[in-house]
mmCIF file of C-alpha atoms in Angstrom:
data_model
loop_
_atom_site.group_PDB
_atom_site.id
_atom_site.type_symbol
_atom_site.label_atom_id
_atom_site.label_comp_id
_atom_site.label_asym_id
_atom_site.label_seq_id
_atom_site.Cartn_x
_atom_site.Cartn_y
_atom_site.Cartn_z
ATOM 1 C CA UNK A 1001 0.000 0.000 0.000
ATOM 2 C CA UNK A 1002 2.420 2.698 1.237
ATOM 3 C CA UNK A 1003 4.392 1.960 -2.392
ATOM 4 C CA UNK A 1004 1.383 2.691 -4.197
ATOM 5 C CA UNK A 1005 0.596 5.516 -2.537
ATOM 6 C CA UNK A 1006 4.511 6.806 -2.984
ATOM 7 C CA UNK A 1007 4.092 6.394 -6.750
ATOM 8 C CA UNK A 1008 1.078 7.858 -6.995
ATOM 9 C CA UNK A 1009 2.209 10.905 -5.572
ATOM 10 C CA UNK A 1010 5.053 11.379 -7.382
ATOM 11 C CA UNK A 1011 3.224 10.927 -10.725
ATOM 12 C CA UNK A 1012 1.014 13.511 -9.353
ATOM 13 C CA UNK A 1013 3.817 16.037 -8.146
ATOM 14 C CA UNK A 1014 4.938 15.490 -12.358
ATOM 15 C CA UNK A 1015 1.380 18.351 -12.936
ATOM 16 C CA UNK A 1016 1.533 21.710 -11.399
ATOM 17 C CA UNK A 1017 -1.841 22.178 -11.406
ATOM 18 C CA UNK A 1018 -1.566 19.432 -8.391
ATOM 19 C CA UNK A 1019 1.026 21.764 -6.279
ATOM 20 C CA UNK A 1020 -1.941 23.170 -3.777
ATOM 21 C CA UNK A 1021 -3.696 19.956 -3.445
ATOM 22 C CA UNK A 1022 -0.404 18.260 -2.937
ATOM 23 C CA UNK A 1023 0.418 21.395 -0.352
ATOM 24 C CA UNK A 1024 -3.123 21.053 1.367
ATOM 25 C CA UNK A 1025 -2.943 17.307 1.899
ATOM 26 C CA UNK A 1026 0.202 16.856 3.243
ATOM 27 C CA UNK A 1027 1.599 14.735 0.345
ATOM 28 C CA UNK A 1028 5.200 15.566 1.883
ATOM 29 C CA UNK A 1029 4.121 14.331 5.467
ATOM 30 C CA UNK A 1030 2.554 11.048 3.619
ATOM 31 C CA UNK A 1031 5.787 10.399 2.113
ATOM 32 C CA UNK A 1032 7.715 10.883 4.945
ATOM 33 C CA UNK A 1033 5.513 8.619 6.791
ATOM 34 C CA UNK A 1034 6.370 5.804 4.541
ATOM 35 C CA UNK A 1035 9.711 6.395 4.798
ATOM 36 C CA UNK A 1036 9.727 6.369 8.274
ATOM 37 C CA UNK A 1037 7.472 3.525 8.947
ATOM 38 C CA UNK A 1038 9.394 1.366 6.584
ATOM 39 C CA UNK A 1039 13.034 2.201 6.992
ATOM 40 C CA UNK A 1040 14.537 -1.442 6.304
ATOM 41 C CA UNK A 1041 12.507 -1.709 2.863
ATOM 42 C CA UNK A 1042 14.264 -0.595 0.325
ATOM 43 C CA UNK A 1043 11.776 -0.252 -2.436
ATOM 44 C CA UNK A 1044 9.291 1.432 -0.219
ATOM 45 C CA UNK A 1045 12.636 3.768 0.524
ATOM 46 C CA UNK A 1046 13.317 4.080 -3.062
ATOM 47 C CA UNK A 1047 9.802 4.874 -4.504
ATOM 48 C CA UNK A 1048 8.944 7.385 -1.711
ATOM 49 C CA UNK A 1049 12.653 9.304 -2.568
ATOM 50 C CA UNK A 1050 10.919 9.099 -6.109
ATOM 51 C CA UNK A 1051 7.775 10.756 -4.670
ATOM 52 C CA UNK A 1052 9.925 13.412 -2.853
ATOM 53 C CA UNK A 1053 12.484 14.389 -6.155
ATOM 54 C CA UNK A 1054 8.906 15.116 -8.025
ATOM 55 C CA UNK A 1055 7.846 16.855 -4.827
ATOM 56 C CA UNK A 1056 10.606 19.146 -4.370
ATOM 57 C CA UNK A 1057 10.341 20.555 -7.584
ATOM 58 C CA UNK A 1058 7.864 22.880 -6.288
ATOM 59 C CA UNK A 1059 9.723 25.723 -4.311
ATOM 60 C CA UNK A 1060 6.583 25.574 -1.542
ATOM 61 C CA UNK A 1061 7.390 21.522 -0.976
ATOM 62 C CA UNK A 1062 10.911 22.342 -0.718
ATOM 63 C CA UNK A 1063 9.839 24.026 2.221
ATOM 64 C CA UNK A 1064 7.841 21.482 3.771
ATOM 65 C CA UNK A 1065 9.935 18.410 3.396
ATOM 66 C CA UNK A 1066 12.867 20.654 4.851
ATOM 67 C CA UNK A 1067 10.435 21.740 7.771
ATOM 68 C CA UNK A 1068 8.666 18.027 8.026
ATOM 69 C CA UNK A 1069 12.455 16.511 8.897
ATOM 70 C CA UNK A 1070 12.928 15.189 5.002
ATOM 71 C CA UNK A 1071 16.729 15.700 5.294
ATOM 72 C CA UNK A 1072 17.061 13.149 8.182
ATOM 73 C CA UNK A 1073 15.072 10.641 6.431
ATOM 74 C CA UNK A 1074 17.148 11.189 3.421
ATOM 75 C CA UNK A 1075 20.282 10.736 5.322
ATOM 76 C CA UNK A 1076 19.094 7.479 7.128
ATOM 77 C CA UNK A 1077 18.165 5.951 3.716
ATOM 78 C CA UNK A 1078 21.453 6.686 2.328
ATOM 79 C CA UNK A 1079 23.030 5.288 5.505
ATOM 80 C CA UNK A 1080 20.814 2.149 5.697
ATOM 81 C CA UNK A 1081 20.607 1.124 1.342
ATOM 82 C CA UNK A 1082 24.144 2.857 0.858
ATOM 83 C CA UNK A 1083 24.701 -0.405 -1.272
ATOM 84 C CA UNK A 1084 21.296 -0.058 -3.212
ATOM 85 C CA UNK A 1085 22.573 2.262 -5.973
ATOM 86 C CA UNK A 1086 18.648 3.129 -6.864
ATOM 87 C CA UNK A 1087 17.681 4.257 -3.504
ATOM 88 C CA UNK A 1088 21.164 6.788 -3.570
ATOM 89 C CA UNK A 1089 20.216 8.260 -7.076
ATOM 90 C CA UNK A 1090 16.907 8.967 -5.795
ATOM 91 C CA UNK A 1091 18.169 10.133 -2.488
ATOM 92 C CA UNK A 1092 20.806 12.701 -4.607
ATOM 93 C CA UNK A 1093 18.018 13.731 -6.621
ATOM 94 C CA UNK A 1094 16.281 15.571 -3.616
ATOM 95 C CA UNK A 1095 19.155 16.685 -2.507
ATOM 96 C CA UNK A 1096 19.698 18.151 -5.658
ATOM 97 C CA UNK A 1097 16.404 20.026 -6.067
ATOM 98 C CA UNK A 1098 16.470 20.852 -2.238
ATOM 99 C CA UNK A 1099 20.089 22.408 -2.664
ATOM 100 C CA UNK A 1100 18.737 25.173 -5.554
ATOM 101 C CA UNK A 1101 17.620 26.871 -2.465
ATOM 102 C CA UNK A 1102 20.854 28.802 -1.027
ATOM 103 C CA UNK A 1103 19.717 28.197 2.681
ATOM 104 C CA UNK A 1104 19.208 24.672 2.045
ATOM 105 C CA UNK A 1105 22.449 24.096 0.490
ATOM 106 C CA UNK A 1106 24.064 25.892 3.715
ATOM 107 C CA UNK A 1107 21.468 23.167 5.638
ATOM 108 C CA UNK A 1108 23.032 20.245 4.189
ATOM 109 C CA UNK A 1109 26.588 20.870 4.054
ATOM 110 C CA UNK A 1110 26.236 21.373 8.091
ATOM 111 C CA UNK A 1111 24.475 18.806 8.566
ATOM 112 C CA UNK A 1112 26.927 16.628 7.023
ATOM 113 C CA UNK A 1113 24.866 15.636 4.322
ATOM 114 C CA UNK A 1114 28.273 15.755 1.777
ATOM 115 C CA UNK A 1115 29.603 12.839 3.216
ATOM 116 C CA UNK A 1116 27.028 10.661 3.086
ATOM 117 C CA UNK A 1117 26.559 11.587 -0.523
ATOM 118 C CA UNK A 1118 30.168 10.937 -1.178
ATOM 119 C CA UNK A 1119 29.839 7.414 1.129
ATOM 120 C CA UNK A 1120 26.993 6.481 -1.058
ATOM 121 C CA UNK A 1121 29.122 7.457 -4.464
ATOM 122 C CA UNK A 1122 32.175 5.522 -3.340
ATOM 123 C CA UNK A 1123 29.410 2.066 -2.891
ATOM 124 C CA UNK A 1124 28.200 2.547 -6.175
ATOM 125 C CA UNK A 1125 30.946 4.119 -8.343
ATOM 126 C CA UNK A 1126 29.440 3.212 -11.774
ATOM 127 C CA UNK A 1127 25.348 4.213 -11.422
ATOM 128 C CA UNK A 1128 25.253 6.650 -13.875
ATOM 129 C CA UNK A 1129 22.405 7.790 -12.594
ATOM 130 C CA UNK A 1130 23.285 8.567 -9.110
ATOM 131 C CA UNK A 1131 26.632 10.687 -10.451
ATOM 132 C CA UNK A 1132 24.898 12.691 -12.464
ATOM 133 C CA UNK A 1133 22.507 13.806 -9.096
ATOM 134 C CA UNK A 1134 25.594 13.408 -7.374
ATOM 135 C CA UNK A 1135 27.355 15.989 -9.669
ATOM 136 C CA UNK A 1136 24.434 17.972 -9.765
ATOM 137 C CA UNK A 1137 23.945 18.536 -6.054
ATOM 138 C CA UNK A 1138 27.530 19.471 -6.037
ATOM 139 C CA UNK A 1139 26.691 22.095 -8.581
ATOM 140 C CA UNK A 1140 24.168 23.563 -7.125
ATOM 141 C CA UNK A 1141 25.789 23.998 -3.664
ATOM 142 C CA UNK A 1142 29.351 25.496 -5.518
ATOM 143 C CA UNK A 1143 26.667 27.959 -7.135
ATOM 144 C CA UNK A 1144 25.708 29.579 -3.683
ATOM 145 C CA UNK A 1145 29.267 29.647 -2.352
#
């Protein structure tokens, strides 16, 4: 259930016209929930990191997942599936639309966000995939320095 529910919110996240009803019904919150009640899972992890890269390309759910606790659930799936080279790309892939915000990018690199990035890059050195989020991040947070 909670993957179907994941994957349907990230194909609705894909429509702006969905951004208030995705604001209004905690879609973020719903995601996190997943995450949270099925840490050890790593397709539910991987499919609700889906939900959240569609989510946070909407400057108002950048917000909320950064207010809701999304970086610490990002950093615990990168810690706990730092072998599963899918749940890392979609892990860097928030972190890359998260870190477009300057704030955010300041967040992260505090919170020692880099090195899990860079732990999870070192597991899976040839996901094409997760480099290119990888890189991107990277980009984005040289871009506010």
């Amino acid at each position: 259930m909670q993957l179907k529910g994941c994957k349907a919110l990230a194909l609705l996240a894909e429509k702006s016209s969905n951004d208030d009803s995705l604001l209004q019904h905690e879609a973020v919150e719903c995601v996190l929930g997943s995450m949270e009640a099925h840490r050890v899972d790593a397709i539910v992890q991987q499919e609700a990191l889906v939900a959240l890269m569609a989510l946070s390309c909407v400057t108002d759910l950048k917000v909320v997942i950064m207010k809701a606790g999304g970086l610490d659930h990002i950093i615990v799936a990168l810690n706990k599936h730092r072998t599963n080279p899918d749940v890392c790309a979609a892990a860097c892939g928030v972190l890359q639309n998260l870190t477009v915000i300057s704030e955010f990018s300041s967040y992260l690199l505090a919170h020692g966000c880099l090195e899990q990035v860079f732990k999870a890059v070192s597991a899976n050195p040839d996901h094409e995939k997760l480099l290119t989020y990888a890189c991107g991040l990277l980009q984005n947070m040289s871009a506010h320095e």
